[in-house]
Tab-separated table of C-alpha atoms and ligand atoms in Angstrom:
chain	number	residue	atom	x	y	z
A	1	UNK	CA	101.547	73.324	105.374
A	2	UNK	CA	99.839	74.060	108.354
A	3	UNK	CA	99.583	77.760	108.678
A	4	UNK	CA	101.801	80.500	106.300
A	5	UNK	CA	102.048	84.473	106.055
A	6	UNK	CA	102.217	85.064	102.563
A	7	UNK	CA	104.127	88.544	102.130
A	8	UNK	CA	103.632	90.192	99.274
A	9	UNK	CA	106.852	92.205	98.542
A	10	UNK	CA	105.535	93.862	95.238
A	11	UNK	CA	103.102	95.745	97.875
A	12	UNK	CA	106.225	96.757	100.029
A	13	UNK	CA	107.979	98.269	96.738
A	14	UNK	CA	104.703	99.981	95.776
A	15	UNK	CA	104.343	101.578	99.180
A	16	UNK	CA	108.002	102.480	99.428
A	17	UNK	CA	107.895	104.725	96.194
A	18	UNK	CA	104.553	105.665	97.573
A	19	UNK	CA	105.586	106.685	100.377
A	20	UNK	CA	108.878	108.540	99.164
A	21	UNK	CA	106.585	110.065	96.774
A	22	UNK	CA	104.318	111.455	99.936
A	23	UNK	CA	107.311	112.784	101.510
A	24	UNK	CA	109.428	114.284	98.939
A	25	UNK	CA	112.769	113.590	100.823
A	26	UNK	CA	114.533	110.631	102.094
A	27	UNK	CA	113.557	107.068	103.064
A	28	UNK	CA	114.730	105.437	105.814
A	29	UNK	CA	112.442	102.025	105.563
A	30	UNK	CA	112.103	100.601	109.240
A	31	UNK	CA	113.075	96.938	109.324
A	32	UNK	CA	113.701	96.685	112.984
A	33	UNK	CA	111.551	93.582	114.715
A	34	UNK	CA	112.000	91.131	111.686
A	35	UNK	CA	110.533	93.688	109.405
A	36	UNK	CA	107.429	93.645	111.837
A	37	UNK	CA	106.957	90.003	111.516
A	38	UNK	CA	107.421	90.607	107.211
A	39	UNK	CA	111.342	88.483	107.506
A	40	UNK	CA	113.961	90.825	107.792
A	41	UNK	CA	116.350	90.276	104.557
A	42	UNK	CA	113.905	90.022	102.003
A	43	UNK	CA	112.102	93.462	103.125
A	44	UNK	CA	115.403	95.066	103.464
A	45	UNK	CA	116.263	94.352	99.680
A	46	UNK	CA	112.142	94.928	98.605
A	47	UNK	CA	112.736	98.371	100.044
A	48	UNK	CA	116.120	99.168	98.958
A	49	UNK	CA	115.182	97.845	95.129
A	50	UNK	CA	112.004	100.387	95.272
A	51	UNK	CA	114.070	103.022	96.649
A	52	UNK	CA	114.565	103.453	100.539
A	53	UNK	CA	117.555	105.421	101.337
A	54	UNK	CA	118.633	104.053	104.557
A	55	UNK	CA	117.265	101.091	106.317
A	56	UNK	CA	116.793	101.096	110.284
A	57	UNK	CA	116.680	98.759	113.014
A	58	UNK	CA	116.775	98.896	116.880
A	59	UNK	CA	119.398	96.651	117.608
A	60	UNK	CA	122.799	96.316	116.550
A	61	UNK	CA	122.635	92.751	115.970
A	62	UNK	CA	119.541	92.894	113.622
A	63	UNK	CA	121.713	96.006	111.666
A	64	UNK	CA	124.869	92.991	111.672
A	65	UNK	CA	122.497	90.691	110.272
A	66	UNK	CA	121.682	92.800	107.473
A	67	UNK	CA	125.434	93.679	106.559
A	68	UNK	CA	126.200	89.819	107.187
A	69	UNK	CA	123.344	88.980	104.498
A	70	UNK	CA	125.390	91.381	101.960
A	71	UNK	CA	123.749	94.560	101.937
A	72	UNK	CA	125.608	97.522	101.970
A	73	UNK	CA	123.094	100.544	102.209
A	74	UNK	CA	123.375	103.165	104.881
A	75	UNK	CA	122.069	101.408	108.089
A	76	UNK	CA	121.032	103.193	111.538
A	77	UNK	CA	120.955	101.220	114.880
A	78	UNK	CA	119.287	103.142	117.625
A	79	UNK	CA	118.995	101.224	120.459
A	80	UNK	CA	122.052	100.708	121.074
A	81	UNK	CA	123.319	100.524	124.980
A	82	UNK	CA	126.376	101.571	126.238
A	83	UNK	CA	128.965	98.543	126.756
A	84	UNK	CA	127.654	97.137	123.385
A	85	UNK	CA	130.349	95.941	120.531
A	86	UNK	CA	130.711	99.482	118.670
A	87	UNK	CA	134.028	98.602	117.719
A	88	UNK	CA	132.073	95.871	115.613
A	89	UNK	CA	129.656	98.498	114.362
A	90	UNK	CA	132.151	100.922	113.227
A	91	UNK	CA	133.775	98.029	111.195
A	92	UNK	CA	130.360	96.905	109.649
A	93	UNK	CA	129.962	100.590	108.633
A	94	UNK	CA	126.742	100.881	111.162
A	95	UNK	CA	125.544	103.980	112.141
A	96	UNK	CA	125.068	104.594	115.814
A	97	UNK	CA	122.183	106.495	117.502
A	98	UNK	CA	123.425	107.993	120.903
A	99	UNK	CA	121.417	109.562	123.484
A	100	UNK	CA	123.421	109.399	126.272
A	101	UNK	CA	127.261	111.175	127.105
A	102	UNK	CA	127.938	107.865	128.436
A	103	UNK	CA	127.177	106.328	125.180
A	104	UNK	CA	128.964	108.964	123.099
A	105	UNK	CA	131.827	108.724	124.950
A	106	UNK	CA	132.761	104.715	124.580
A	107	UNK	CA	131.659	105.325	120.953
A	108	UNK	CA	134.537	107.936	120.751
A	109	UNK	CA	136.877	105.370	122.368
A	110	UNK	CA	136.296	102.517	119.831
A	111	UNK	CA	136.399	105.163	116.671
A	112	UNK	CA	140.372	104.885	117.162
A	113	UNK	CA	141.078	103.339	113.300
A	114	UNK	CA	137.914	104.953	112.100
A	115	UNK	CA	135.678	107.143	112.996
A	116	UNK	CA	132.096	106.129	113.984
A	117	UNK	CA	128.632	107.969	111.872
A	118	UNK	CA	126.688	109.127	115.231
A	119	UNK	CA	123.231	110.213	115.128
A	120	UNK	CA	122.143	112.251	117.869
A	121	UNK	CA	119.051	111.206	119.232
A	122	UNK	CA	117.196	114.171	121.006
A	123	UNK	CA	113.725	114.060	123.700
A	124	UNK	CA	111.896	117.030	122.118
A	125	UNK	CA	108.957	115.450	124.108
A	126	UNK	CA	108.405	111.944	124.303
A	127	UNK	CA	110.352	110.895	127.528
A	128	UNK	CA	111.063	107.965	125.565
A	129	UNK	CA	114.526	107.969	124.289
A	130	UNK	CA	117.091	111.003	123.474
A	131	UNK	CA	119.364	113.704	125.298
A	132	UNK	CA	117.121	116.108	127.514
A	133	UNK	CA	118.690	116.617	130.608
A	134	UNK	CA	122.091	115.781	129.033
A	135	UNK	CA	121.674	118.104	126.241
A	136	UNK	CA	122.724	121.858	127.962
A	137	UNK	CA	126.022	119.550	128.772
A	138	UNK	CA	127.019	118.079	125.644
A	139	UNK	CA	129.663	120.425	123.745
A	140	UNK	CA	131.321	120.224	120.462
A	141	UNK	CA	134.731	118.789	122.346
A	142	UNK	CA	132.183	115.282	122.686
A	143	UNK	CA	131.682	115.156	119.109
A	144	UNK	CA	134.908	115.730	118.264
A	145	UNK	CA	136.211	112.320	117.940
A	146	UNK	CA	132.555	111.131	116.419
A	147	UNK	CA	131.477	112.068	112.596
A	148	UNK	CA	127.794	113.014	114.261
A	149	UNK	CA	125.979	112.429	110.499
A	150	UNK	CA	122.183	112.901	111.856
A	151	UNK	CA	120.510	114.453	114.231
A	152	UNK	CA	116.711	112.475	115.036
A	153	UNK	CA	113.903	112.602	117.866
A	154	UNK	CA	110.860	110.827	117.668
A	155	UNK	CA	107.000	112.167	117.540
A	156	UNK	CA	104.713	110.404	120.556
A	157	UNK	CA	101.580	111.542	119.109
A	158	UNK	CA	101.932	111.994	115.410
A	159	UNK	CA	98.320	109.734	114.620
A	160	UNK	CA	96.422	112.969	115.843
A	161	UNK	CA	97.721	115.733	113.901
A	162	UNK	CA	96.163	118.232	115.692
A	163	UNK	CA	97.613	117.482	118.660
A	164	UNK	CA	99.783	120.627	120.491
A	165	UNK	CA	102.172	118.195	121.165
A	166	UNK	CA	103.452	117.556	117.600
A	167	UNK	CA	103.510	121.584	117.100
A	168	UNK	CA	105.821	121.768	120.384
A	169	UNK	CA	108.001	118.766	118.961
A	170	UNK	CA	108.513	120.721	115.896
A	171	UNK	CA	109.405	123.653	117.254
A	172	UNK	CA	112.265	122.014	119.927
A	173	UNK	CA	113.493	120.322	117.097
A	174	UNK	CA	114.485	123.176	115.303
A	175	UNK	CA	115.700	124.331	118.209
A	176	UNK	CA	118.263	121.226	118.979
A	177	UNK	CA	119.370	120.949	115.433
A	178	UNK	CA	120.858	124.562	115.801
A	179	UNK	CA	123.009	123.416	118.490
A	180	UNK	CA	124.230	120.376	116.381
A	181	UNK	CA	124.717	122.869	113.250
A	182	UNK	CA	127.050	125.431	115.940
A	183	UNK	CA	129.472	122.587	116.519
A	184	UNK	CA	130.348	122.780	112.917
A	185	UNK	CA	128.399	119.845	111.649
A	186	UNK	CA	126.409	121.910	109.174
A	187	UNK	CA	124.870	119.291	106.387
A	188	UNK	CA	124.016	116.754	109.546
A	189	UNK	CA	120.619	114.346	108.268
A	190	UNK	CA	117.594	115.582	110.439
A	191	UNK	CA	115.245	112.601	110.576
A	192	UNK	CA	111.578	113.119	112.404
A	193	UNK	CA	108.460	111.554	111.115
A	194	UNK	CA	107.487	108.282	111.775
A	195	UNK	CA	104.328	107.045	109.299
A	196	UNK	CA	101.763	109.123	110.785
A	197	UNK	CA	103.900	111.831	110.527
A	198	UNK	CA	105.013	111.075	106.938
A	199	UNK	CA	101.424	110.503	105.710
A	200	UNK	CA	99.936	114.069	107.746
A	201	UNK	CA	102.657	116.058	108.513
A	202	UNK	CA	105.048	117.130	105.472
A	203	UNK	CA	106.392	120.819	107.666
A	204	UNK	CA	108.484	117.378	109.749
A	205	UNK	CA	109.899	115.670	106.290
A	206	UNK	CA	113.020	117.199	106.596
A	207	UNK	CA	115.815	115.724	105.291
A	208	UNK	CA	114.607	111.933	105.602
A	209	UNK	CA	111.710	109.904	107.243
A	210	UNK	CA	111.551	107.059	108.996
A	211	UNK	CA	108.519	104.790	107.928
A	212	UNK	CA	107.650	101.711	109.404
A	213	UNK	CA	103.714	100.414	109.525
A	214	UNK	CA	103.022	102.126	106.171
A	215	UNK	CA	105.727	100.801	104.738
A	216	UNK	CA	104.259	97.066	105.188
A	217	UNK	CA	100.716	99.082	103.986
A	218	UNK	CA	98.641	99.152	107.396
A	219	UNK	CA	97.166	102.517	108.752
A	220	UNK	CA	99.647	103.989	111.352
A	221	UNK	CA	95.638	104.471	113.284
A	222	UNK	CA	92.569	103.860	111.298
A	223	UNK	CA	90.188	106.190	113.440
A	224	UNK	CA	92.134	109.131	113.200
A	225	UNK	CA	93.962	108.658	109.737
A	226	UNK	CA	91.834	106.580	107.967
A	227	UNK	CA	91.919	102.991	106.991
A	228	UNK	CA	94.912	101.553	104.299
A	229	UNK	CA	93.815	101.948	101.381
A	230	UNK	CA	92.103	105.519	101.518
A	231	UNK	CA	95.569	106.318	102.472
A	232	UNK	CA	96.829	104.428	99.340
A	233	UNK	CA	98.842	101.578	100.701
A	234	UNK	CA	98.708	98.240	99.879
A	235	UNK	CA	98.946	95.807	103.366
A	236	UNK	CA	101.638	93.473	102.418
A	237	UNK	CA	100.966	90.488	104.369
A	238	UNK	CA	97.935	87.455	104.343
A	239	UNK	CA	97.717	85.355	107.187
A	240	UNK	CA	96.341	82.080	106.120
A	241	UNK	CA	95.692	78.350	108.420
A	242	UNK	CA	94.856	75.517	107.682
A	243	UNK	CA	91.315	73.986	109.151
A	244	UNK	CA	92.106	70.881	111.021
A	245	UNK	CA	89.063	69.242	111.800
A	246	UNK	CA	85.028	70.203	110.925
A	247	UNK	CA	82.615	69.192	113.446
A	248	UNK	CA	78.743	69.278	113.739
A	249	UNK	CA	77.698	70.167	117.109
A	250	UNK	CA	74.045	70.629	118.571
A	251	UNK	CA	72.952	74.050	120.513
A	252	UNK	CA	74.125	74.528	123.695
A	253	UNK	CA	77.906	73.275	123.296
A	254	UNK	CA	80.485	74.648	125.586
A	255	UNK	CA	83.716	75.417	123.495
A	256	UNK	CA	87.238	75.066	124.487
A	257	UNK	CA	88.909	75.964	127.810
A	258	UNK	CA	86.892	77.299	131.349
A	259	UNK	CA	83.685	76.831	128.603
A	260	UNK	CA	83.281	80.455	128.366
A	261	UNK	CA	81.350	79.741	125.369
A	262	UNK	CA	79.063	78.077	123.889
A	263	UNK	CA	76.880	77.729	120.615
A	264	UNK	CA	73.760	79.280	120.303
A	265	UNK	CA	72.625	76.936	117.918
A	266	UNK	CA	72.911	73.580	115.921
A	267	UNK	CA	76.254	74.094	113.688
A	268	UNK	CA	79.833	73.297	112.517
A	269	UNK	CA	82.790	74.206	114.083
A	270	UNK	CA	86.080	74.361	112.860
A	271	UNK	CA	89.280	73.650	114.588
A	272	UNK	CA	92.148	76.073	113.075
A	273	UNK	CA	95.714	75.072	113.522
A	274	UNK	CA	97.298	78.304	114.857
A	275	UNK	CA	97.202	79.717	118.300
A	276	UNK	CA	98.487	82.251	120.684
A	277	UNK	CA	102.488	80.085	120.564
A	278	UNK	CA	101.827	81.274	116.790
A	279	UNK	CA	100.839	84.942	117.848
A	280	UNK	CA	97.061	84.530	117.913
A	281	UNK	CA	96.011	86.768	120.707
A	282	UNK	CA	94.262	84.937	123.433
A	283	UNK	CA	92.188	87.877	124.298
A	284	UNK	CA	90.745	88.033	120.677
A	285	UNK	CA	87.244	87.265	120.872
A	286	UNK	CA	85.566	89.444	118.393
A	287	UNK	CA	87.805	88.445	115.199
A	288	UNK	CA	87.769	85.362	113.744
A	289	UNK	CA	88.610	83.458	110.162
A	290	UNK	CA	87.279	84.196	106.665
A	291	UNK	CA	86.293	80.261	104.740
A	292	UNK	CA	84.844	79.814	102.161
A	293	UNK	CA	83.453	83.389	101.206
A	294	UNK	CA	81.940	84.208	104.757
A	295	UNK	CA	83.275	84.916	108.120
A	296	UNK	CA	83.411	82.391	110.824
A	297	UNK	CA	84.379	84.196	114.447
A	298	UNK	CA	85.992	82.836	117.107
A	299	UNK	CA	84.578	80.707	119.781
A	300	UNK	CA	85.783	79.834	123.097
A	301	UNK	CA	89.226	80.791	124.520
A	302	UNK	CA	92.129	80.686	121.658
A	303	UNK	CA	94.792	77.552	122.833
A	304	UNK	CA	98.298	77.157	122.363
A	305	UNK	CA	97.976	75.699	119.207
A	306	UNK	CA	94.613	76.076	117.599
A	307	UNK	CA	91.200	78.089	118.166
A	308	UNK	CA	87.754	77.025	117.221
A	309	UNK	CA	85.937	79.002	115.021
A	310	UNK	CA	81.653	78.965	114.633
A	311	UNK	CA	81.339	77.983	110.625
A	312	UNK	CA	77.644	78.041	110.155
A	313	UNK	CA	75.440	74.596	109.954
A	314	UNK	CA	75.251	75.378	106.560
A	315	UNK	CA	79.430	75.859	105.899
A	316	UNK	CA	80.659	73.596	103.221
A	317	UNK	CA	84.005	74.261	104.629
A	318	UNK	CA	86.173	70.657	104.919
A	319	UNK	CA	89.152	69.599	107.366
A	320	UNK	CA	92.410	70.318	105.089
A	321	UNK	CA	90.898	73.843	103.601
A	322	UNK	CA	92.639	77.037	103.741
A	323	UNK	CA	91.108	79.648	106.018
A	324	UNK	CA	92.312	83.500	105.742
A	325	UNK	CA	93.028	84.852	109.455
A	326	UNK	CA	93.653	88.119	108.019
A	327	UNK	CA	93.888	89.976	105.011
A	328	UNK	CA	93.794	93.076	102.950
A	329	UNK	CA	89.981	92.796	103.510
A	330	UNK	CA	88.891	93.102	99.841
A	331	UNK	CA	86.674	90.414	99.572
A	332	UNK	CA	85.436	90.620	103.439
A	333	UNK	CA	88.245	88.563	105.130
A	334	UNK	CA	89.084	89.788	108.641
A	335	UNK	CA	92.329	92.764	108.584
A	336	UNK	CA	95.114	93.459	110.779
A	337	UNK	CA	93.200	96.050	111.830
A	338	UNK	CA	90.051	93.535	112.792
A	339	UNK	CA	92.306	91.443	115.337
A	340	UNK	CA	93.842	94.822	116.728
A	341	UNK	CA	90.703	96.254	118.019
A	342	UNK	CA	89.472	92.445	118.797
A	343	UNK	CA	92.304	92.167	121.266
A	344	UNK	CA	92.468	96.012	122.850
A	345	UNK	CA	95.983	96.295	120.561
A	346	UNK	CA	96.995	97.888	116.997
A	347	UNK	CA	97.658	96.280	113.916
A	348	UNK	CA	101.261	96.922	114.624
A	349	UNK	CA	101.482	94.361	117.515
A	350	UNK	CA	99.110	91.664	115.565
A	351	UNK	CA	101.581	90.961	113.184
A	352	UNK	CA	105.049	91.688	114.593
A	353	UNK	CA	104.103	88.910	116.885
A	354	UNK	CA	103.882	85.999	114.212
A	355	UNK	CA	105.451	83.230	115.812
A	356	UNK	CA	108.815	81.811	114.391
A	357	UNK	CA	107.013	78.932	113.850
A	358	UNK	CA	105.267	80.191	110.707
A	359	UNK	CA	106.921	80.486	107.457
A	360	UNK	CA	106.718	83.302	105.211
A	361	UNK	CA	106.316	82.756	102.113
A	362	UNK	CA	107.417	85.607	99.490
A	363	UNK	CA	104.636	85.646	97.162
A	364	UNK	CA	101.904	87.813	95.310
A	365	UNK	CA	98.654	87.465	97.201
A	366	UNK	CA	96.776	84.426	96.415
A	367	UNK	CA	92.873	86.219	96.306
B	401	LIG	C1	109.596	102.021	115.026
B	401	LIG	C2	110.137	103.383	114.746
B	401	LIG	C3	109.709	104.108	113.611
B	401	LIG	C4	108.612	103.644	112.696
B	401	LIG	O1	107.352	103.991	113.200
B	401	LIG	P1	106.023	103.686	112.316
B	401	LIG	O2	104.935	104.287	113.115
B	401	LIG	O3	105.924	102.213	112.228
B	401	LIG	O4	106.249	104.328	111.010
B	401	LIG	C5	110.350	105.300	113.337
B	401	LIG	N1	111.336	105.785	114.139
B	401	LIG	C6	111.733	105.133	115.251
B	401	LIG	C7	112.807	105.720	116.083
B	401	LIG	C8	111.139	103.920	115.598
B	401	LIG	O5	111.537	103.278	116.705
């Protein structure tokens, strides 16, 4: 094989109670994006076995996969655009997030056999999604054809808990939600906390959480949270390569592309078979592989395809070894987190953008 993320979905279960544990309410395990890059299916089950109340996705056809694959837990969509199939996702049992009247209204027109499970998404801040200038408009008469189950909004700045921001969220929550209990839905599901939230914030548990990053056991922000594991998580996935070629160069070689770099002294470079088609970021100069109990960085630009990496003149590493891209970092091997800050990103990004092209393998970690 010539490059593998090995997901460890014993970590996912661990985290999951973990995390449920933290919250003391409701899981709703985020599985949107291919389960950030972790495979949809076999997260969704990991999490529902440990657990998870609810799983939730952004788009409708990633909540259809899941029902199509079998499973038959409570499922959330919430990206959901008006003229989308919601006659489909009533059917499948889906459960809708609508922030618009537009929205709400087509919904209403396809619950004719059934009626659809709406949650009402509300901007309590974030300008993102949600009702906000809709909101002093909508009435009970719009629900009335809807079963509105939850009521949600989302927190922009829950990795700095001190922020005003998250106090102000709060507190237009509450607000909102008494608008939603007035048109007689009285037991509705209010959802708020994203990981950050979960992990620093239990006054926004209410009566379910919506956890994504910790879930797959990275820091929702190491600098302001802490790393992983002093927030007791286990990071679920190893990103391994193999090392196609080992060569000895002398001082003063460029390396790859526009030779932007090159070595500083008599040594060995290794070509690694994974590159930014794969989800390496091009821009990530300061991370770099871990072979044969050291790390090698990166030198020169990262190709389609493969990157070179700077494995010491004295490396005994060979062409066919294993090298570890990135890790849980216990032995030294380069995180998630590494590559973030190496490429001005978040761990979030670095491995929700693993290229199709490499398997995952559903295994314990091989350390
Ligand atoms: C992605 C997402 C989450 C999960 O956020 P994490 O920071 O990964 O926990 C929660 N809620 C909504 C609406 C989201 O889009």
């Amino acid at each position: 094989m010539r490059a593998e993320a090995l997901i460890d979905l014993s970590a996912i279960k661990f985290n999951v109670q973990h995390l449920k544990k933290t919250s003391g309410t409701n899981l709703l395990a985020v599985v949107k994006a291919d389960a950030y890059g972790h495979g949809l299916i076999p997260v969704a089950q990991a999490a529902l076995a440990a657990g998870a109340d609810y799983l939730g996705v952004a788009l409708l056809e990633e909540a259809i996969t899941l029902r199509e694959a079998g499973i038959d837990a409570p499922i959330l969509a919430w990206l959901v655009q008006p003229g989308s199939d919601f006659t489909r996702a009533i059917e499948l049992d889906i459960e809708i997030a609508v922030a618009s009247l537009k929205a709400l209204q087509e919904i209403s027109d396809a619950s004719t056999l059934k009626k659809a499970r709406v949650h009402l998404e509300i901007d309590t801040g974030m300008s993102r999604g949600g009702f906000l200038s809709e909101w002093d408009q909508l009435t009970a008469a719009h629900c009335a054809a809807v079963d509105i189950v939850g009521v949600y909004s989302h927190f922009a700045r829950a990795d700095e808990p001190e922020e005003k921001q998250n106090q102000d969220q709060l507190e237009r929550f509450n607000a909102m939600v008494k608008k939603v209990h007035s048109f007689g839905f009285p037991d509705v599901i209010r959802h708020l906390s994203n990981s950050a939230a979960t992990l620093k914030s239990h006054s926004a548990a209410f009566d379910m959480v919506r956890t994504g990053i910790s879930m797959y056991g990275l820091s929702p922000d190491v600098k302001t949270l802490g790393s992983s594991s002093s927030l007791g998580l286990r990071p679920a996935m190893q990103l391994r390569a193999a090392l196609y070629l080992v060569k000895d160069v002398p001082a003063g070689t460029p390396v790859g592309y526009g030779a932007t770099e090159s070595t500083s002294a008599d040594t060995r470079l290794g070509v690694v078979a994974m590159g930014y088609a794969d989800g390496i970021p091009r821009i990530a100069h300061a991370a770099g592989v871990w072979i044969a109990g050291k790390r090698a960085p990166i030198i020169g630009r990262v190709s389609m395809d493969q990157f070179v990496v700077d494995l010491g003149a004295a490396s005994t590493a060979q062409s066919g070894d294993w090298v570890t891209v990135f890790g849980n970092g216990s032995h030294g091997e380069y995180t998630a987190d590494d590559w973030g800050a190496a490429s001005q990103s978040i761990n979030y990004e670095i491995v929700t953008r693993i290229g199709p092209r490499v398997p995952r393998i559903y295994a314990p970690h091989v350390y």
